Short mmCIF file of C-alpha atoms in Angstrom, two decimals:
data_model
loop_
_atom_site.label_atom_id
_atom_site.label_comp_id
_atom_site.label_asym_id
_atom_site.label_seq_id
_atom_site.Cartn_x
_atom_site.Cartn_y
_atom_site.Cartn_z
CA MET A 1 -0.02 -0.01 0.02
CA LYS A 2 1.27 3.47 -0.77
CA HIS A 3 1.49 5.72 2.30
CA THR A 4 2.99 8.68 0.46
CA PHE A 5 3.62 9.52 -3.15
CA MET A 6 6.91 11.10 -2.22
CA GLY A 7 7.73 8.37 0.15
CA LEU A 8 10.51 9.08 2.54
CA ALA A 9 12.53 11.34 0.21
CA THR A 10 14.62 13.55 2.52
CA LEU A 11 16.98 16.46 2.50
CA LEU A 12 19.91 14.16 3.02
CA GLY A 13 19.87 12.73 -0.45
CA GLY A 14 18.42 10.50 -3.06
CA PHE A 15 19.17 7.43 -4.98
CA LEU A 16 21.18 7.26 -8.23
CA GLY A 17 21.42 11.04 -8.59
CA LEU A 18 17.98 12.00 -7.44
CA SER A 19 16.00 11.57 -4.26
CA TYR A 20 14.34 8.18 -4.51
CA SER A 21 10.62 8.84 -4.60
CA ALA A 22 8.73 5.96 -2.94
CA GLN A 23 6.00 4.82 -5.28
CA ALA A 24 5.16 1.67 -3.34
CA GLN A 25 5.21 0.63 0.29
CA GLY A 26 8.64 -0.63 1.18
CA ASN A 27 10.78 1.80 -0.89
CA ARG A 28 12.54 3.39 2.06
CA ILE A 29 15.90 3.97 0.44
CA ASP A 30 16.41 7.41 1.90
CA ASP A 31 15.48 6.26 5.48
CA ALA A 32 18.43 3.90 5.50
CA LEU A 33 20.77 6.81 4.90
CA LEU A 34 18.90 9.20 7.21
CA PHE A 35 19.31 6.80 10.14
CA SER A 36 22.93 5.92 9.28
CA ARG A 37 24.66 9.18 8.36
CA LEU A 38 25.63 10.64 11.70
CA GLY A 39 27.64 13.83 12.17
CA PRO A 40 29.85 14.96 15.06
CA SER A 41 28.06 14.69 18.41
CA GLY A 42 28.68 14.89 22.15
CA THR A 43 29.85 17.60 24.50
CA ALA A 44 30.91 21.10 23.41
CA ARG A 45 34.54 20.07 23.91
CA THR A 46 34.21 17.15 21.42
CA LEU A 47 32.15 19.30 19.03
CA GLY A 48 34.72 22.13 19.13
CA ILE A 49 37.40 19.79 17.74
CA GLY A 50 35.26 18.46 14.98
CA GLY A 51 34.28 15.29 16.82
CA ALA A 52 37.87 13.92 16.59
CA ASN A 53 38.04 12.07 19.90
CA VAL A 54 38.91 8.49 19.04
CA ALA A 55 42.48 8.64 20.35
CA LEU A 56 42.17 11.60 22.74
CA GLY A 57 39.88 10.39 25.54
CA GLY A 58 39.15 12.04 28.86
CA ASP A 59 35.70 13.44 27.82
CA PHE A 60 32.16 12.16 28.25
CA GLY A 61 31.93 12.21 24.42
CA SER A 62 34.26 9.15 24.46
CA LEU A 63 31.36 6.98 25.63
CA SER A 64 29.55 7.02 22.30
CA LEU A 65 32.67 7.05 20.12
CA ASN A 66 35.53 5.14 21.79
CA PRO A 67 34.75 4.02 25.37
CA ALA A 68 38.47 3.34 25.96
CA GLY A 69 38.81 7.07 26.47
CA LEU A 70 36.93 6.70 29.77
CA GLY A 71 40.05 5.12 31.14
CA PHE A 72 41.80 8.51 31.23
CA PHE A 73 39.52 9.89 33.91
CA THR A 74 41.10 10.30 37.31
CA LYS A 75 38.15 12.11 38.91
CA SER A 76 34.39 11.76 38.54
CA GLU A 77 32.32 14.38 36.73
CA VAL A 78 28.79 15.22 35.61
CA SER A 79 27.98 17.34 32.57
CA PHE A 80 24.97 18.83 30.70
CA THR A 81 24.97 20.20 27.16
CA PRO A 82 21.96 22.12 25.74
CA GLY A 83 22.01 23.39 22.16
CA LEU A 84 20.42 25.65 19.60
CA GLY A 85 20.17 24.88 15.88
CA PHE A 86 19.56 27.35 13.05
CA GLY A 87 19.00 25.93 9.55
CA THR A 88 18.41 27.47 6.14
CA ALA A 89 17.70 25.65 2.87
CA LYS A 90 17.93 27.34 -0.56
CA SER A 91 15.93 25.48 -3.22
CA THR A 92 16.26 26.06 -6.93
CA PRO A 93 14.40 24.08 -9.67
CA GLN A 94 16.85 22.68 -12.21
CA GLY A 95 16.37 22.94 -15.97
CA ASN A 96 15.16 19.78 -17.75
CA LEU A 97 12.14 18.65 -19.75
CA ALA A 98 10.00 18.97 -16.62
CA ALA A 99 10.83 22.64 -16.15
CA THR A 100 9.28 24.99 -18.63
CA GLY A 101 10.14 28.24 -16.96
CA SER A 102 12.43 29.61 -14.24
CA LEU A 103 10.74 30.86 -11.08
CA GLY A 104 13.93 31.48 -9.07
CA SER A 105 15.07 30.19 -5.68
CA MET A 106 13.21 29.96 -2.34
CA ASN A 107 14.57 29.89 1.22
CA GLU A 108 13.13 27.96 4.13
CA THR A 109 14.26 27.98 7.78
CA ALA A 110 14.11 25.30 10.43
CA ASN A 111 15.31 26.10 14.03
CA SER A 112 15.38 24.00 17.15
CA PHE A 113 16.32 23.82 20.83
CA HIS A 114 17.68 20.49 22.00
CA VAL A 115 19.83 18.66 24.54
CA ALA A 116 23.08 17.54 22.91
CA SER A 117 24.25 15.39 25.81
CA VAL A 118 23.94 14.73 29.51
CA GLY A 119 25.94 12.26 31.51
CA VAL A 120 27.96 11.24 34.51
CA VAL A 121 31.37 9.53 34.78
CA PHE A 122 32.34 7.65 37.95
CA ALA A 123 36.14 7.32 38.11
CA ASN A 124 38.25 5.02 40.27
CA ARG A 125 42.01 5.49 40.29
CA ARG A 126 44.57 3.50 42.33
CA PRO A 127 47.10 5.59 44.27
CA ASP A 128 50.48 5.83 42.53
CA ASN A 129 52.12 3.92 45.38
CA ASP A 130 49.62 1.04 45.03
CA ASN A 131 51.33 -1.62 42.86
CA THR A 132 49.06 -4.54 43.68
CA SER A 133 47.69 -4.61 40.14
CA ASP A 134 48.77 -3.47 36.70
CA TRP A 135 45.20 -2.16 36.18
CA ARG A 136 45.63 1.42 37.43
CA GLY A 137 41.95 2.39 37.38
CA GLY A 138 38.84 2.75 35.33
CA SER A 139 35.65 4.69 34.84
CA PHE A 140 32.00 3.76 34.45
CA ALA A 141 29.77 6.19 32.54
CA LEU A 142 26.17 6.50 31.55
CA GLY A 143 24.19 9.21 29.78
CA PHE A 144 22.41 10.53 26.75
CA THR A 145 23.76 11.78 23.37
CA ARG A 146 21.91 13.27 20.44
CA LEU A 147 23.33 11.64 17.35
CA ALA A 148 21.29 13.19 14.51
CA ASP A 149 19.08 16.19 14.05
CA PHE A 150 16.03 15.80 11.81
CA ASN A 151 14.82 19.45 12.14
CA GLN A 152 14.97 20.58 8.50
CA GLY A 153 12.78 22.15 5.92
CA PHE A 154 12.65 23.33 2.28
CA ALA A 155 10.20 24.85 -0.17
CA TYR A 156 10.18 25.44 -3.88
CA THR A 157 8.04 26.59 -6.87
CA ASN A 158 8.46 24.87 -10.25
CA GLN A 159 6.82 25.28 -13.64
CA THR A 160 6.20 22.33 -15.92
CA ASP A 161 3.71 21.00 -18.51
CA ASP A 162 0.92 18.46 -18.16
CA ASN A 163 3.00 15.57 -19.61
CA HIS A 164 5.63 15.97 -16.80
CA SER A 165 3.24 16.96 -13.97
CA PHE A 166 1.82 15.06 -11.08
CA PHE A 167 -1.13 14.16 -13.34
CA GLN A 168 1.31 12.17 -15.51
CA PHE A 169 2.41 10.37 -12.31
CA LEU A 170 -1.24 9.48 -11.62
CA ARG A 171 -1.60 8.16 -15.17
CA GLU A 172 1.05 5.55 -14.27
CA PRO A 173 -0.64 3.53 -11.53
CA GLY A 174 1.81 1.38 -9.59
CA GLY A 175 4.59 2.62 -11.86
CA TYR A 176 3.13 0.90 -14.91
CA VAL A 177 2.37 2.50 -18.23
CA SER A 178 0.64 -0.08 -20.39
CA PRO A 179 -3.02 -0.95 -19.64
CA SER A 180 -2.32 -4.46 -20.96
CA SER A 181 0.21 -5.27 -18.23
CA ALA A 182 -0.85 -7.30 -15.18
CA GLY A 183 0.70 -4.77 -12.85
CA TYR A 184 -1.30 -1.93 -14.37
CA ARG A 185 -4.61 -3.88 -14.01
CA SER A 186 -3.76 -4.87 -10.41
CA ALA A 187 -2.98 -1.24 -9.54
CA LEU A 188 -6.36 -0.07 -10.93
CA GLN A 189 -8.13 -2.58 -8.71
CA ASN A 190 -6.25 -1.37 -5.67
CA ILE A 191 -7.04 2.24 -6.45
CA ARG A 192 -10.77 1.50 -6.12
CA THR A 193 -10.34 -0.37 -2.78
CA GLN A 194 -12.10 1.27 0.19
CA ASP A 195 -12.72 0.32 3.80
CA ASN A 196 -16.14 -0.21 5.30
CA SER A 197 -16.62 3.51 5.77
CA GLY A 198 -15.78 4.34 2.13
CA ASN A 199 -12.28 5.69 2.88
CA TYR A 200 -9.39 5.09 0.51
CA TYR A 201 -6.05 3.67 1.58
CA ASP A 202 -3.52 5.76 -0.39
CA LEU A 203 -3.02 8.87 -2.50
CA ASP A 204 -3.93 7.12 -5.79
CA GLY A 205 -7.26 6.18 -4.17
CA LEU A 206 -7.86 9.73 -3.03
CA ALA A 207 -7.17 11.01 -6.56
CA TYR A 208 -9.69 8.52 -7.94
CA GLY A 209 -12.31 9.36 -5.31
CA ASN A 210 -11.83 13.08 -5.81
CA PHE A 211 -12.05 12.95 -9.65
CA LEU A 212 -8.44 13.75 -10.39
CA THR A 213 -8.42 10.39 -12.20
CA THR A 214 -11.14 8.47 -14.00
CA ILE A 215 -11.24 4.92 -15.43
CA GLY A 216 -12.27 4.54 -19.05
CA LYS A 217 -11.73 2.06 -21.85
CA THR A 218 -9.03 1.83 -24.45
CA LYS A 219 -9.83 0.96 -28.10
CA GLY A 220 -9.06 -2.59 -27.16
CA GLY A 221 -11.64 -2.57 -24.36
CA LEU A 222 -9.11 -2.51 -21.48
CA ASP A 223 -9.56 -0.32 -18.42
CA SER A 224 -7.37 2.73 -18.62
CA LEU A 225 -6.68 5.58 -16.17
CA GLY A 226 -7.14 9.18 -17.36
CA THR A 227 -7.02 12.64 -15.91
CA PRO A 228 -8.60 16.01 -16.73
CA SER A 229 -6.93 17.73 -19.67
CA ARG A 230 -4.79 20.74 -18.92
CA VAL A 231 -2.95 23.02 -21.35
CA GLY A 232 -0.35 25.67 -20.79
CA PRO A 233 2.09 25.94 -17.92
CA ILE A 234 1.51 24.08 -14.65
CA THR A 235 2.86 25.71 -11.50
CA GLN A 236 3.96 23.30 -8.75
CA ARG A 237 4.49 24.32 -5.15
CA GLU A 238 5.74 22.29 -2.24
CA GLN A 239 6.86 22.76 1.36
CA VAL A 240 8.45 19.92 3.37
CA MET A 241 9.15 20.16 7.07
CA THR A 242 10.67 17.50 9.30
CA LYS A 243 11.23 17.47 13.08
CA GLY A 244 12.81 15.06 15.55
CA SER A 245 16.10 13.39 16.30
CA LEU A 246 18.06 10.14 16.68
CA SER A 247 19.39 9.83 20.20
CA GLN A 248 21.28 7.23 22.18
CA PHE A 249 21.31 6.20 25.89
CA ASP A 250 24.79 4.79 26.62
CA LEU A 251 26.51 2.97 29.40
CA GLY A 252 30.11 1.88 29.28
CA TYR A 253 33.34 1.24 31.00
CA GLY A 254 36.95 2.17 30.23
CA GLY A 255 39.97 0.60 31.98
CA ASN A 256 43.59 1.75 32.36
CA TYR A 257 46.35 -0.89 32.09
CA ARG A 258 49.72 0.40 33.36
CA ASP A 259 48.96 3.91 32.01
CA LYS A 260 49.84 2.51 28.63
CA LEU A 261 46.86 0.66 27.23
CA TYR A 262 43.24 1.73 27.70
CA VAL A 263 40.39 -0.53 26.77
CA GLY A 264 36.65 0.02 26.88
CA PHE A 265 33.22 -1.30 25.90
CA GLY A 266 29.79 0.29 25.70
CA ILE A 267 26.15 -0.51 24.97
CA GLY A 268 23.81 1.96 23.34
CA ILE A 269 19.99 2.07 23.46
CA VAL A 270 18.79 4.05 20.44
CA SER A 271 15.61 6.19 20.46
CA LEU A 272 14.27 7.58 17.17
CA ASN A 273 11.45 10.13 16.66
CA ARG A 274 10.77 11.82 13.33
CA THR A 275 7.74 13.68 11.93
CA ARG A 276 7.55 14.70 8.32
CA THR A 277 4.79 16.91 6.86
CA SER A 278 4.68 17.89 3.19
CA THR A 279 2.22 20.02 1.30
CA PHE A 280 2.16 19.80 -2.54
CA SER A 281 -0.05 21.60 -5.04
CA GLU A 282 -0.45 22.24 -8.76
CA SER A 283 -2.16 25.24 -10.41
CA SER A 284 -3.16 25.97 -13.97
CA ASN A 285 -5.01 28.76 -15.74
CA GLY A 286 -4.61 30.98 -12.70
CA GLY A 287 -6.29 28.64 -10.17
CA GLU A 288 -5.26 25.76 -7.93
CA ASP A 289 -6.20 22.37 -9.27
CA PHE A 290 -5.47 20.39 -6.09
CA ASN A 291 -3.32 20.26 -3.00
CA TYR A 292 -2.47 17.43 -0.73
CA GLN A 293 -0.84 17.13 2.71
CA ASP A 294 1.08 14.04 3.62
CA TYR A 295 1.88 13.21 7.28
CA LEU A 296 4.35 10.57 8.44
CA LYS A 297 5.58 9.87 11.93
CA THR A 298 8.34 7.32 12.52
CA THR A 299 9.34 6.17 15.98
CA GLY A 300 11.68 3.37 17.03
CA THR A 301 14.04 1.90 19.55
CA GLY A 302 17.23 -0.10 18.98
CA VAL A 303 20.48 -1.35 20.33
CA ASN A 304 24.20 -1.54 19.46
CA ALA A 305 27.52 -2.24 21.11
CA ARG A 306 31.07 -0.91 20.75
CA LEU A 307 34.62 -1.88 21.71
CA GLY A 308 37.66 0.34 21.75
CA LEU A 309 41.27 0.77 22.74
CA ILE A 310 43.83 3.55 23.03
CA TYR A 311 47.57 2.90 23.15
CA ARG A 312 49.98 5.50 24.56
CA ALA A 313 53.02 5.00 22.34
CA ALA A 314 54.82 7.84 24.14
CA ASP A 315 53.87 10.50 26.60
CA ALA A 316 52.90 12.80 23.76
CA VAL A 317 51.44 10.32 21.23
CA ARG A 318 48.30 8.23 21.43
CA PHE A 319 46.70 5.85 18.93
CA GLY A 320 43.07 4.80 19.17
CA ALA A 321 40.65 2.45 17.45
CA SER A 322 36.99 1.46 17.97
CA ILE A 323 34.38 -0.63 16.26
CA GLN A 324 30.59 -0.45 16.56
CA THR A 325 28.23 -3.25 15.69
CA PRO A 326 25.37 -2.61 13.25
CA THR A 327 22.47 -0.92 15.05
CA TYR A 328 19.21 -2.86 15.09
CA ILE A 329 16.12 -0.55 15.28
CA ARG A 330 12.54 -1.62 15.53
CA LEU A 331 10.41 1.02 13.72
CA THR A 332 6.78 2.08 13.53
CA ASP A 333 5.29 4.33 10.79
CA GLU A 334 2.05 6.19 11.32
CA TYR A 335 0.85 7.97 8.21
CA SER A 336 -2.13 9.61 6.49
CA THR A 337 -2.80 11.83 3.49
CA THR A 338 -5.42 14.51 2.87
CA LEU A 339 -6.29 15.61 -0.68
CA THR A 340 -8.31 18.68 -1.65
CA SER A 341 -9.42 18.69 -5.29
CA GLN A 342 -11.13 21.43 -7.31
CA TYR A 343 -12.37 18.78 -9.76
CA ALA A 344 -14.83 17.18 -7.31
CA PRO A 345 -18.49 17.84 -8.18
CA ALA A 346 -20.24 20.54 -6.15
CA ASN A 347 -22.50 18.06 -4.45
CA LEU A 348 -19.61 16.04 -3.08
CA SER A 349 -16.89 16.87 -0.53
CA ASN A 350 -13.69 17.98 -2.22
CA VAL A 351 -11.56 16.95 0.80
CA LEU A 352 -10.74 13.28 1.31
CA THR A 353 -8.36 11.68 3.83
CA THR A 354 -6.88 8.15 3.69
CA VAL A 355 -7.44 5.56 6.37
CA PRO A 356 -4.83 6.26 9.13
CA SER A 357 -2.39 3.40 8.78
CA THR A 358 0.52 1.87 10.71
CA ASP A 359 3.47 -0.27 9.63
CA GLU A 360 5.96 -2.05 11.78
CA TYR A 361 9.34 -3.19 10.52
CA SER A 362 13.05 -2.94 11.44
CA ILE A 363 16.33 -1.72 9.99
CA THR A 364 19.92 -2.73 10.65
CA THR A 365 22.18 0.24 10.10
CA PRO A 366 25.82 -0.26 8.99
CA PHE A 367 28.90 -1.41 10.93
CA ARG A 368 31.31 1.41 11.81
CA ALA A 369 35.05 1.38 12.49
CA ASN A 370 37.19 4.29 13.70
CA GLY A 371 40.92 4.96 13.97
CA GLY A 372 42.67 7.98 15.33
CA VAL A 373 45.90 9.64 16.52
CA ALA A 374 46.43 12.38 19.07
CA VAL A 375 49.60 14.40 19.66
CA LEU A 376 49.87 16.26 22.97
CA LEU A 377 51.78 19.54 22.87
CA SER A 378 52.88 19.49 26.55
CA LYS A 379 50.83 22.01 28.51
CA TYR A 380 50.03 24.01 25.38
CA GLY A 381 47.32 21.81 23.93
CA PHE A 382 47.00 19.02 21.40
CA LEU A 383 46.36 17.98 17.78
CA THR A 384 44.02 15.08 16.96
CA GLY A 385 42.63 13.37 13.89
CA ASP A 386 40.22 10.49 13.11
CA ILE A 387 39.29 8.34 10.14
CA GLU A 388 35.94 6.49 10.12
CA TYR A 389 34.71 3.68 7.84
CA VAL A 390 30.95 3.29 7.30
CA GLY A 391 29.45 0.56 5.16
CA TYR A 392 26.31 2.36 3.91
CA SER A 393 25.56 -0.38 1.38
CA GLN A 394 25.25 -2.87 4.20
CA ALA A 395 22.03 -1.33 5.66
CA ARG A 396 19.05 -3.67 5.51
CA PHE A 397 15.31 -3.56 6.19
CA HIS A 398 13.43 -6.49 7.70
CA THR A 399 9.79 -7.40 8.24
CA VAL A 400 8.52 -8.10 11.73
CA ASP A 401 4.97 -9.08 10.87
CA ALA A 402 4.40 -11.07 7.70
CA SER A 403 0.63 -10.31 7.77
CA GLN A 404 1.31 -6.67 6.88
CA GLY A 405 2.53 -7.71 3.44
CA LEU A 406 5.72 -5.68 3.49
CA ASP A 407 8.44 -6.84 1.09
CA PHE A 408 11.91 -5.29 1.25
CA THR A 409 13.63 -7.47 -1.36
CA ASP A 410 13.88 -4.71 -3.97
CA THR A 411 14.66 -2.09 -1.42
CA ASN A 412 17.60 -4.04 0.06
CA GLN A 413 18.89 -4.80 -3.40
CA ALA A 414 18.77 -1.06 -4.23
CA LEU A 415 20.72 -0.36 -1.04
CA SER A 416 23.45 -2.76 -2.13
CA THR A 417 23.86 -1.13 -5.55
CA GLY A 418 22.88 2.48 -4.87
CA TYR A 419 24.97 3.19 -1.85
CA LYS A 420 28.70 2.56 -1.29
CA ASN A 421 31.02 2.23 1.65
CA THR A 422 32.82 5.41 2.48
CA VAL A 423 35.35 7.15 4.72
CA ASN A 424 34.83 10.13 7.01
CA LEU A 425 37.61 12.39 8.24
CA ARG A 426 37.78 14.51 11.39
CA VAL A 427 40.62 16.78 12.63
CA GLY A 428 40.84 19.11 15.60
CA ALA A 429 43.17 21.17 17.76
CA GLU A 430 43.09 22.73 21.20
CA GLY A 431 45.24 25.51 22.59
CA ARG A 432 45.58 25.87 26.40
CA PHE A 433 46.12 29.21 28.10
CA ASP A 434 46.23 28.64 31.84
CA ILE A 435 42.57 27.70 32.67
CA PHE A 436 41.29 28.78 29.26
CA ARG A 437 40.91 26.71 26.11
CA ALA A 438 40.49 27.55 22.41
CA ARG A 439 39.51 24.92 19.83
CA LEU A 440 39.14 24.47 16.07
CA GLY A 441 37.99 21.49 14.03
CA TYR A 442 36.89 20.25 10.64
CA ALA A 443 35.04 17.08 9.52
CA ARG A 444 34.31 15.80 6.04
CA TYR A 445 31.71 13.08 5.70
CA GLY A 446 32.02 11.45 2.30
CA SER A 447 29.09 10.96 -0.06
CA PRO A 448 27.47 7.55 0.38
CA TYR A 449 26.04 7.45 -3.17
CA ALA A 450 27.42 5.11 -5.82
CA GLY A 451 27.99 6.88 -9.12
CA ASP A 452 27.43 10.31 -7.53
CA SER A 453 29.95 12.12 -9.69
CA PRO A 454 30.00 14.90 -10.80
CA PHE A 455 27.41 16.05 -8.26
CA ASN A 456 29.27 16.21 -4.93
CA ARG A 457 27.19 15.39 -1.88
CA ASP A 458 29.98 15.38 0.76
CA GLN A 459 29.02 16.98 4.06
CA ASN A 460 31.48 19.52 5.50
CA TYR A 461 31.49 20.57 9.16
CA TYR A 462 33.48 23.58 10.41
CA THR A 463 33.77 23.88 14.19
CA ALA A 464 35.17 26.18 16.84
CA GLY A 465 35.00 26.38 20.62
CA LEU A 466 36.11 28.02 23.81
CA GLY A 467 36.45 26.59 27.30
CA LEU A 468 37.34 27.23 30.89
CA ARG A 469 38.48 24.44 33.24
CA THR A 470 39.32 24.51 36.95
CA LYS A 471 39.81 21.76 39.51
CA SER A 472 36.08 21.74 40.42
CA PHE A 473 34.15 22.76 37.34
CA PHE A 474 34.34 23.39 33.58
CA VAL A 475 32.39 25.33 30.97
CA ASP A 476 32.72 24.79 27.20
CA ALA A 477 31.04 26.40 24.23
CA ALA A 478 31.11 25.23 20.61
CA GLY A 479 29.74 26.30 17.22
CA VAL A 480 29.28 23.81 14.39
CA TYR A 481 28.54 25.00 10.85
CA LEU A 482 27.32 22.33 8.35
CA SER A 483 27.12 22.92 4.62
CA TYR A 484 26.15 20.48 1.90
CA LYS A 485 24.27 20.21 -1.35
CA ASP A 486 21.47 17.85 -2.35
CA ARG A 487 18.92 17.10 -5.04
CA TYR A 488 15.28 16.30 -4.65
CA SER A 489 12.49 15.06 -6.91
CA PRO A 490 8.82 14.94 -5.67
CA TYR A 491 8.01 11.93 -7.86
CA THR A 492 9.52 9.73 -10.58
CA LEU A 493 7.85 8.80 -13.90
CA ALA A 494 7.92 5.36 -15.48
CA SER A 495 6.88 6.35 -18.99
CA ASN A 496 9.37 6.86 -21.81
CA GLU A 497 9.85 9.70 -24.27
CA VAL A 498 12.04 10.01 -27.30
CA GLY A 499 15.51 11.48 -26.76
CA ASN A 500 17.74 13.11 -29.36
CA LYS A 501 17.68 10.10 -31.63
CA PRO A 502 14.62 8.18 -32.90
CA THR A 503 15.80 4.96 -31.18
CA ASN A 504 17.03 6.65 -27.99
CA TYR A 505 14.32 6.24 -25.34
CA VAL A 506 14.89 7.70 -21.90
CA GLN A 507 12.84 7.89 -18.81
CA ARG A 508 10.40 10.79 -18.83
CA ALA A 509 11.93 13.65 -16.91
CA SER A 510 10.69 14.48 -13.41
CA PRO A 511 11.03 17.86 -11.66
CA VAL A 512 14.42 18.20 -10.02
CA VAL A 513 15.25 20.69 -7.25
CA ALA A 514 18.79 21.56 -6.19
CA ILE A 515 19.02 22.25 -2.41
CA THR A 516 21.79 23.92 -0.55
CA GLN A 517 21.65 23.25 3.17
CA ASP A 518 23.36 25.43 5.77
CA ARG A 519 22.94 24.75 9.50
CA PHE A 520 24.68 26.32 12.49
CA THR A 521 24.43 24.66 15.92
CA PHE A 522 25.56 26.29 19.17
CA SER A 523 26.22 24.09 22.18
CA LEU A 524 27.12 24.92 25.76
CA THR A 525 28.45 22.34 28.26
CA GLY A 526 28.57 22.83 31.96
CA GLY A 527 30.23 20.30 34.25
CA LEU A 528 31.21 19.58 37.89
CA ILE A 529 34.26 17.57 38.91
CA PHE A 530 34.08 15.60 42.13
#
């Protein structure tokens, strides 16, 4: 069943050069990326150095990245990190056969207040004169870390013609073009399906019930789907807003062996909450033909585990490594769609809403591996750098209730071929001036899309921070600026049209919107040492 004609297309990308528009239940290509592509997170100290904390240690942020870093604590501490996020998206329709005129760019903002992290570390250190064991101490930590921010939005206006409009999408039920195909005939039957109260189950059904589509006969006597005829330019408008986050509740332990080798392990309980609302409309001849609002709420809980170590090769040089298991998340989707049509007869309601529906399924996000090096500059500060491997193509969806009829075979195959394994880089530096600290950092998260060239969808983070640390408390502030580019398509078309040569058939062009995302996040950490 179709719960949204745009599916789960998100700001974070698309599939094979465009956002993958879900035309059938189960096409959740973008969700796999959304729940797997995580940026720098943790305390303001960790954020200020670009998240490069694999080999450094000594910060609550180590718990969710490399728990071996907990072994560096000699005193206990508690910390709290609130944050503010400010986002702007610039959207510009791209020129192709689905764009008949340029309507310029549009900006949309999405701001948020959140808790970036909160946690406590309980440290236990043997006195220096206690040589009863080579294990010099260790720390147990637990707390909360916000891993991903889903507060985003964008809006655009595009101009097209009827053959490339949403009406053309409706004329291709189930993604089929020929009325003689079994898939086309099955899709027509599903379109007419209603519950006992006369409500339709998806957007195609709403379009049929609200007279955007009608079923007639071909010359061969086969049922065929048609739409009202429109001539001249078609103006499309859409606004998409998402809210929520992916967070993790962690507990872990880091031990110190002879002040040389630090080992740690941790367990994470993942909590996911995301709400997406989109409003799409088309207008012709100076009036709106229809608009529809799609609502999708996704919630879930999951679990993962990680192991790590840090080796002090010399007093000034540390090497670190950590691995994290794939994260298993049990998910629930709640969704509904409301369509308002100006084609409905005057004696009938022109507003129809689908039957509110729920799906339950799960996802396994990719394995992650981190390596890092840190160089301490005596009492003057440090330099640190990380490299992270993420196997995006390894993400997989799974059914949890066979009676729901979900099938992820095609989706998982598309994940294998459409995404690639990639490497992320993080570097940071801190300067120390008595009790004061100054920090800079940079992180580049590589594009996960196979065949993404020449369109570059790397994510670049630029970070800076200040801090103050005494024997009893500390205060840190950090700013993180994220900039990246993306493409979005509200729907894809299955029909073909002739290219430059008589024998060259290509997929009918869909509207394409180029999006430039800029987001600045400010975080402030306060902590007590005891």
